[in-house]
PDB file of C-alpha atoms in Angstrom:
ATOM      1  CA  UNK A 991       7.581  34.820 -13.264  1.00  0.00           C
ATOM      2  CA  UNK A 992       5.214  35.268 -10.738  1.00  0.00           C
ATOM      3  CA  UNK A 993       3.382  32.231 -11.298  1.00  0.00           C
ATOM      4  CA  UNK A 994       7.223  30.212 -11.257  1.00  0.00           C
ATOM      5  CA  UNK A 995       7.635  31.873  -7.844  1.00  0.00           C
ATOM      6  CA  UNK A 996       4.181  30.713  -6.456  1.00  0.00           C
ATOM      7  CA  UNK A 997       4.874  27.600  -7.961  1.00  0.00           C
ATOM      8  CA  UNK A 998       8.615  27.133  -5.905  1.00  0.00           C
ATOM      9  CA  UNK A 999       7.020  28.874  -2.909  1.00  0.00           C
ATOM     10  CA  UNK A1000       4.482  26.307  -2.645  1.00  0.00           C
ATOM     11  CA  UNK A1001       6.761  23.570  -2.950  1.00  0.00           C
ATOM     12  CA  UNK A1002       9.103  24.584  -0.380  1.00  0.00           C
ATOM     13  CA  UNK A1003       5.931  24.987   1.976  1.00  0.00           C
ATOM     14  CA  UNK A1004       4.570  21.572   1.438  1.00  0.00           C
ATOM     15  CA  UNK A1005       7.945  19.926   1.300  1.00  0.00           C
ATOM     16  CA  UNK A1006       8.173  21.702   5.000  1.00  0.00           C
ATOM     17  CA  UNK A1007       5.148  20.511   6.077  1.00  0.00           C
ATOM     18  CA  UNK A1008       5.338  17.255   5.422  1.00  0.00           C
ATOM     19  CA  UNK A1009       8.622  16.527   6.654  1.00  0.00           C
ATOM     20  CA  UNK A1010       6.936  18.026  10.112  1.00  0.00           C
ATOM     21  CA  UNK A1011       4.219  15.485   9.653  1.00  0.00           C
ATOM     22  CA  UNK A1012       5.715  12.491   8.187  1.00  0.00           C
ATOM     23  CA  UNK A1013       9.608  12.974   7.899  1.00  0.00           C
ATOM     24  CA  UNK A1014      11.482  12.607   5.177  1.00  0.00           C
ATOM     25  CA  UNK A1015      11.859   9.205   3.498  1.00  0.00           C
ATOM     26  CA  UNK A1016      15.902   8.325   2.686  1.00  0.00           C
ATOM     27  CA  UNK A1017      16.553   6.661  -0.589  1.00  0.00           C
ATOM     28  CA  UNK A1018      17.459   3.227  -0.455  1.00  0.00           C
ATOM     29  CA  UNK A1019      19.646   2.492  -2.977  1.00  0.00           C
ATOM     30  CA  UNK A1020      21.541  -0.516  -1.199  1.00  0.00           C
ATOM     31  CA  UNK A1021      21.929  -3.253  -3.750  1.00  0.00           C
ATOM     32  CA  UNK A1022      22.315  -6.837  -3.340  1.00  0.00           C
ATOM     33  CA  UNK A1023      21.124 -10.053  -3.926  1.00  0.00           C
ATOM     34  CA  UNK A1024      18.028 -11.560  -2.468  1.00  0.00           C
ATOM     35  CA  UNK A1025      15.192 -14.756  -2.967  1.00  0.00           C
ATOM     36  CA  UNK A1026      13.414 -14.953  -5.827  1.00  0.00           C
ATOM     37  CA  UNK A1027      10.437 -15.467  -3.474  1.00  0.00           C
ATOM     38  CA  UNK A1028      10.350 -15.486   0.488  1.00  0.00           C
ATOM     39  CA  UNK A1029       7.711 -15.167   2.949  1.00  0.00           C
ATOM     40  CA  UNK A1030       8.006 -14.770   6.515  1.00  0.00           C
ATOM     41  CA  UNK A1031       5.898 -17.692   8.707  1.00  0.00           C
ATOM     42  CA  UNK A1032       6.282 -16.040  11.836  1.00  0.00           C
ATOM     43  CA  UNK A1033       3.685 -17.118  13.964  1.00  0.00           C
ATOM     44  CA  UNK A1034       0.770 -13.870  13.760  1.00  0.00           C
ATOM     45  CA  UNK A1035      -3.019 -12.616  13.844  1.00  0.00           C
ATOM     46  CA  UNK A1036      -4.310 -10.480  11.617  1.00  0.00           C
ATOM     47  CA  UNK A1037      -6.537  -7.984  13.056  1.00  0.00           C
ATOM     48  CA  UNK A1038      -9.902  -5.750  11.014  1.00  0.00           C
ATOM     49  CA  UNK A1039     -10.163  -2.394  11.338  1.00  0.00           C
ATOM     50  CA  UNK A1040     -13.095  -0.054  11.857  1.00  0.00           C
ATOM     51  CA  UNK A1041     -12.391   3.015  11.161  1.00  0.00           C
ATOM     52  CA  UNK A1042      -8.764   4.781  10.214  1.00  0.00           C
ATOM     53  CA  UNK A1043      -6.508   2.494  11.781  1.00  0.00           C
ATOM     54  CA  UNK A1044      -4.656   0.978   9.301  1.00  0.00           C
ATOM     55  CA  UNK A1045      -1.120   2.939  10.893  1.00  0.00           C
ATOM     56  CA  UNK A1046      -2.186   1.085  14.791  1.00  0.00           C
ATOM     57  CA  UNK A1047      -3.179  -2.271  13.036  1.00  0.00           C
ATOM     58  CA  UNK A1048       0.251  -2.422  11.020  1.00  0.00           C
ATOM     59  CA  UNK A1049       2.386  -1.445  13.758  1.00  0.00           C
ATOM     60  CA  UNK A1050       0.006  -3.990  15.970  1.00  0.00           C
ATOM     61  CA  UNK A1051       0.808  -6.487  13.537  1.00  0.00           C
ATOM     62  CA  UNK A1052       4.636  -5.795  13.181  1.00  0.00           C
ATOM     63  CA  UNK A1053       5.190  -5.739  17.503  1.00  0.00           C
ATOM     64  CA  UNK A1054       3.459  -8.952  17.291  1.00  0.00           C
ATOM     65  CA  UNK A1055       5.911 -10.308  14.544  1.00  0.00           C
ATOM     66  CA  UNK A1056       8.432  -9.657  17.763  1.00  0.00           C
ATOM     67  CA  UNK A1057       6.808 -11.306  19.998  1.00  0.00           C
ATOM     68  CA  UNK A1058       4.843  -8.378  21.951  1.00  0.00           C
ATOM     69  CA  UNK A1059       0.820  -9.084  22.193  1.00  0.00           C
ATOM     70  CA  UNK A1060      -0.601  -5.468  20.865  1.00  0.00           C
ATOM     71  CA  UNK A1061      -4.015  -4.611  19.842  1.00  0.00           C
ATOM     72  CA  UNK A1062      -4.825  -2.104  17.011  1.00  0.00           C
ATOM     73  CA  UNK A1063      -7.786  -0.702  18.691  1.00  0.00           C
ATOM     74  CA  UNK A1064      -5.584   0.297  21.939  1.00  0.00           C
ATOM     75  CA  UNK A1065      -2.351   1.470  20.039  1.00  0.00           C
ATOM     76  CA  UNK A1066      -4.820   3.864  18.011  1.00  0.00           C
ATOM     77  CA  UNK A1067      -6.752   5.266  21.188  1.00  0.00           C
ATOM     78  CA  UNK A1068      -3.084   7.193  22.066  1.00  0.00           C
ATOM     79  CA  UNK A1069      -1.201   6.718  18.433  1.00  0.00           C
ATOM     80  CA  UNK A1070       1.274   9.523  18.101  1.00  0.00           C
ATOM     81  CA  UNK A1071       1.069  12.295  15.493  1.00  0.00           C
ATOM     82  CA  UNK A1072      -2.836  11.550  14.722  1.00  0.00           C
ATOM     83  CA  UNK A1073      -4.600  14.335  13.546  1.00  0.00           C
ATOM     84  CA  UNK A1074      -8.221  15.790  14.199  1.00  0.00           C
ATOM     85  CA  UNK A1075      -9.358  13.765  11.445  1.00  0.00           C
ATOM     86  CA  UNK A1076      -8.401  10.727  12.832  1.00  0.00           C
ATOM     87  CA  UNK A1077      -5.224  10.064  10.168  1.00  0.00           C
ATOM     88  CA  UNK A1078      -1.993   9.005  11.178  1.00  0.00           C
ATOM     89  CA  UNK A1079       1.195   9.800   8.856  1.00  0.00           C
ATOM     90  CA  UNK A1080       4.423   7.723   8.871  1.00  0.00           C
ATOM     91  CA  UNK A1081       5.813  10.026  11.591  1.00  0.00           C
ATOM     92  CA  UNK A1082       3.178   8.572  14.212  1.00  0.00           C
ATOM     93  CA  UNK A1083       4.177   4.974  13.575  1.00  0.00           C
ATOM     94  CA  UNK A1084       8.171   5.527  13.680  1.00  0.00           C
ATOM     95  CA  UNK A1085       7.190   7.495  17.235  1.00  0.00           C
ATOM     96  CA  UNK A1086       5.471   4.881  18.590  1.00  0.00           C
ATOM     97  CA  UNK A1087       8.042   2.237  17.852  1.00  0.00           C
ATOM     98  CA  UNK A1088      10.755   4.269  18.970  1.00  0.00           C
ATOM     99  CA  UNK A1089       9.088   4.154  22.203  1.00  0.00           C
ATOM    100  CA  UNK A1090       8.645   0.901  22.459  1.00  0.00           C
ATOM    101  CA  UNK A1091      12.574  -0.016  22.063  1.00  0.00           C
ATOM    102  CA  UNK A1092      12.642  -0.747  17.858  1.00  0.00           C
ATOM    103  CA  UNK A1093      14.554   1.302  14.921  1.00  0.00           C
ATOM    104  CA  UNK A1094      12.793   2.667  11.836  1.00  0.00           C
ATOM    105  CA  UNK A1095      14.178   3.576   8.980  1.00  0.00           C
ATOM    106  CA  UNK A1096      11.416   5.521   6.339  1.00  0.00           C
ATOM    107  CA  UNK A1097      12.915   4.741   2.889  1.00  0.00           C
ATOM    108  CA  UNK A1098      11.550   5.463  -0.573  1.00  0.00           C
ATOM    109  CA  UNK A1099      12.892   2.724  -3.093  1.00  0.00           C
ATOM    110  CA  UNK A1100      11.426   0.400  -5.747  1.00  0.00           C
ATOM    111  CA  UNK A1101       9.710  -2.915  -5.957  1.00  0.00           C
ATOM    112  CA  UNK A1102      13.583  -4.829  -6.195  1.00  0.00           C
ATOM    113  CA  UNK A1103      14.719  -2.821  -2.917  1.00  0.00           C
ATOM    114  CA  UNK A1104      11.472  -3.522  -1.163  1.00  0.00           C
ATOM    115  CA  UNK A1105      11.774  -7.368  -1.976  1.00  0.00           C
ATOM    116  CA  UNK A1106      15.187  -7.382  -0.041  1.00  0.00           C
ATOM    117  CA  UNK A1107      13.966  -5.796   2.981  1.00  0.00           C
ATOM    118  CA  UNK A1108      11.358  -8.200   3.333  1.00  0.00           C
ATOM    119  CA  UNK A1109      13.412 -10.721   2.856  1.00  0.00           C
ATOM    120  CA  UNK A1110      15.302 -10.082   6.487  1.00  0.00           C
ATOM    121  CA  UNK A1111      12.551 -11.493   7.853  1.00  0.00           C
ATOM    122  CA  UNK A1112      10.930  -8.490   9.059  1.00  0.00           C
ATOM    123  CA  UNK A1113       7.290  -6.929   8.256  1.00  0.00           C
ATOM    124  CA  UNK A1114       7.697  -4.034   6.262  1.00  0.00           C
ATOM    125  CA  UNK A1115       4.797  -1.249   6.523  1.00  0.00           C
ATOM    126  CA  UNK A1116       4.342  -0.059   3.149  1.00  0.00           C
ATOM    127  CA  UNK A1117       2.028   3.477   2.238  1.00  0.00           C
ATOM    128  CA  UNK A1118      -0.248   2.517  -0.510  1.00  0.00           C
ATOM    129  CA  UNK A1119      -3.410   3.583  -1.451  1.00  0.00           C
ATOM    130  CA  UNK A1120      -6.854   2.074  -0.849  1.00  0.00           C
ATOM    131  CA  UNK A1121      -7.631   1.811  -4.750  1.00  0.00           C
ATOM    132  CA  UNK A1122      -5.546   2.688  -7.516  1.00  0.00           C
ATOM    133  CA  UNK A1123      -8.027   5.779  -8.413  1.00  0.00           C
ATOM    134  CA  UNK A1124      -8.500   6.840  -4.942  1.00  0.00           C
ATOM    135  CA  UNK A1125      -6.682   9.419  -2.529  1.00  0.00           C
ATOM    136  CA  UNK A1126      -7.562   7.824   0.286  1.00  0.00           C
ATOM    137  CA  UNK A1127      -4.008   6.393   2.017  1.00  0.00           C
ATOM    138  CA  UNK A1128      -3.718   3.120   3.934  1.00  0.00           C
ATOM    139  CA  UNK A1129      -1.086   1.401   5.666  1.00  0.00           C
ATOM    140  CA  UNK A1130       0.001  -2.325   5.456  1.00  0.00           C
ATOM    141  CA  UNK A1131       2.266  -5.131   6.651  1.00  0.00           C
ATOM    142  CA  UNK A1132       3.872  -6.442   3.624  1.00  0.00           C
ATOM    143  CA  UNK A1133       5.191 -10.314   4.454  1.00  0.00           C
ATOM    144  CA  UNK A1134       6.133 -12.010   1.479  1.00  0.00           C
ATOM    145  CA  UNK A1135       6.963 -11.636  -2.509  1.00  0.00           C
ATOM    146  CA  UNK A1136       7.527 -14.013  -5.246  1.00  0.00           C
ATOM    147  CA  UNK A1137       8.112 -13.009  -9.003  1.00  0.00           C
ATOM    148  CA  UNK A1138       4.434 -11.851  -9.520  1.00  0.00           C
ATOM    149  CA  UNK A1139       2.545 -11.009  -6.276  1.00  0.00           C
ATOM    150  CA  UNK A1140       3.340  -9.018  -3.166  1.00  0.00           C
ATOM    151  CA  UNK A1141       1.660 -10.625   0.197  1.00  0.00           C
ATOM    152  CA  UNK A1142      -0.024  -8.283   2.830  1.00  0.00           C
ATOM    153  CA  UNK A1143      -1.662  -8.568   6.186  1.00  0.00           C
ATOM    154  CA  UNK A1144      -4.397  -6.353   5.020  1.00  0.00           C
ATOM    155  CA  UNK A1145      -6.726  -5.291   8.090  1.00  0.00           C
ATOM    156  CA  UNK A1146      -9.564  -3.845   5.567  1.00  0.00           C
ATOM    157  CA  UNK A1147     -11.963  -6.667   5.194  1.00  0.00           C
ATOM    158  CA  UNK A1148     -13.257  -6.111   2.144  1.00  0.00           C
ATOM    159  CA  UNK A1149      -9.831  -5.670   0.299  1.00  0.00           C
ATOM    160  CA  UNK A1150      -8.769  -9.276   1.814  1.00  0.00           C
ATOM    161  CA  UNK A1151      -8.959 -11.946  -1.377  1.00  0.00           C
ATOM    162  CA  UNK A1152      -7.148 -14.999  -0.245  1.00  0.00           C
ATOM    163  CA  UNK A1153      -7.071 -17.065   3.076  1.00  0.00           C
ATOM    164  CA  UNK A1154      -3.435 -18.246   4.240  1.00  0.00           C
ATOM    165  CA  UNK A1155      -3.778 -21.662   6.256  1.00  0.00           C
ATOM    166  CA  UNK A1156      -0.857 -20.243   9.021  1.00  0.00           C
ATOM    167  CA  UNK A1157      -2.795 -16.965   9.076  1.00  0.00           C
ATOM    168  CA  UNK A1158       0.387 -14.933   8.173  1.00  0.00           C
ATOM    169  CA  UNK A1159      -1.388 -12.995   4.915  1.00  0.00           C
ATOM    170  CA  UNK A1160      -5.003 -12.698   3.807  1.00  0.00           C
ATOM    171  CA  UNK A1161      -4.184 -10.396   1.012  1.00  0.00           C
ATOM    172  CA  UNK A1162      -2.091 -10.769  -2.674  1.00  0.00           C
ATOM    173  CA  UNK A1163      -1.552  -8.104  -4.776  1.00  0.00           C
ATOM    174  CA  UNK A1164      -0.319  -8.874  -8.644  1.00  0.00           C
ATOM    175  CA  UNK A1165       3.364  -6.229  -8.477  1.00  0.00           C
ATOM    176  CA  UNK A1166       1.878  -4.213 -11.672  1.00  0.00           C
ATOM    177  CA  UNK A1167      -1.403  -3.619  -9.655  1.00  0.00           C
ATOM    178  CA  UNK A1168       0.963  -2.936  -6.346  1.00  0.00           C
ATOM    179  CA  UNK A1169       2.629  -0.227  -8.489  1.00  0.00           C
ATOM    180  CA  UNK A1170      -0.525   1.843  -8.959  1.00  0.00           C
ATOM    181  CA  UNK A1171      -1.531   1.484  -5.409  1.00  0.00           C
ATOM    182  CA  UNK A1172       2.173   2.627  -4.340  1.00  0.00           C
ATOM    183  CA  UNK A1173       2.102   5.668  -6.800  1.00  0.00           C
ATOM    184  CA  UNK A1174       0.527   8.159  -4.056  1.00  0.00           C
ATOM    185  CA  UNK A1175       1.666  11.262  -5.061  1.00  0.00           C
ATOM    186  CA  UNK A1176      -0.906  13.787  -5.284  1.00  0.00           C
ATOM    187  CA  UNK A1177      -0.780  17.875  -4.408  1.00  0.00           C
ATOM    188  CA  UNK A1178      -0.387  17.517  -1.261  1.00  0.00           C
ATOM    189  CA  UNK A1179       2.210  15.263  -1.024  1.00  0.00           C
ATOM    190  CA  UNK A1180       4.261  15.199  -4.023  1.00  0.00           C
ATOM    191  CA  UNK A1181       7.336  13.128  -2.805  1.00  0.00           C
ATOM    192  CA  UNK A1182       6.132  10.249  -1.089  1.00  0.00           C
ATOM    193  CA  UNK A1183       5.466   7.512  -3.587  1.00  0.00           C
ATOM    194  CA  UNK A1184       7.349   4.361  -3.271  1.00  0.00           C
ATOM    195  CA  UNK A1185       7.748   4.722   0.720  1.00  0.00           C
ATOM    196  CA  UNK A1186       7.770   2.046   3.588  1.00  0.00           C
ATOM    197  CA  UNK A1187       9.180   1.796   6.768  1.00  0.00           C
ATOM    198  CA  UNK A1188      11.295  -0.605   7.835  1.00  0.00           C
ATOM    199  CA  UNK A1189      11.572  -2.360  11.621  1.00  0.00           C
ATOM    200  CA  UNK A1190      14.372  -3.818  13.860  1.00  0.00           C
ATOM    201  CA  UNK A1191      13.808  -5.272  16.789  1.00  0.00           C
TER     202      UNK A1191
END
């Protein structure tokens, strides 16, 4: 019993703590119909980071989607919600948009539900990880799906493996692979696989 109760006890906790840090992602379970593949040609530059900006390169990314010239490097230098270590959870990026005049929405869905919010035209920043056996987290700008690959903005240079001639991706990602990156769950935070944020203007 005891160990149930340290069990429970630690979930509430974490659950607590990480809807402090990152909020609480709202299921999207909206159905409808949407392209069997769509990518957004918005004119765009796609920007490498250094360090652990991937949360100020996507939003970068998404504010210049709208129109707004925004550098990674300058958004991360006062980012919202960044921590000692230099990380920024999902919280940071919704703040920081919110400021600047734009609506978030932090859903956990699936790969079909995902498709269809791309597919308003819109970046959507997606919470993956950096490798499919790693726990290090990343942030990216997802632009464009067909029936087998996922396209990205990826701002890591050495996970970019394909050159777009409008510069709108650099980065595809088969959906079974994109499955194993999205699958982030780990002790820490046990709820947050499957999550992206959605943006309007």
């Amino acid at each position: 019993m005891a160990v149930v109760n340290t069990i429970l006890l630690w979930l509430v906790l974490t659950t607590v703590f990480n809807a402090y840090l990152m909020t609480l992602p709202r299921l999207d379970l909206k159905k409808g119909e949407f392209p069997e593949k769509f990518q957004i040609y918005a004119k765009n530059r796609i920007d490498i980071q250094e360090n652990f900006e991937c949360a100020a390169f996507s939003t970068a990314y998404v504010l210049r989607h709208f129109g707004i010239e925004a550098d990674g490097f300058e958004i991360y230098d006062n980012f919202p919600s960044k921590l000692k270590t230099g990380y920024v959870y999902p919280k940071g990026i919704r703040t920081y948009l919110k400021q600047k005049g734009f609506k978030t929405i932090y859903y956990k869905g699936n790969i079909s539900t995902l498709k269809r919010q791309i597919s308003k035209g819109n970046p959507v920043i997606v919470f993956i990880k950096v490798h499919k056996k790693s726990n290090n987290l990343h942030f990216v700008p997802v632009i464009g799906y067909d029936k087998d690959y996922l396209y990205i903005a990826e701002s890591l240079d050495y996970l970019v493996n394909c050159k777009d001639d409008n510069n709108i991706y650099n980065r595809k990602v088969s959906i079974d692979e994109f499955k194993k990156l999205w699958n982030i769950k780990n002790l820490r935070i046990p709820f947050y696989s499957n999550t992206y944020i959605t943006i309007e203007g």
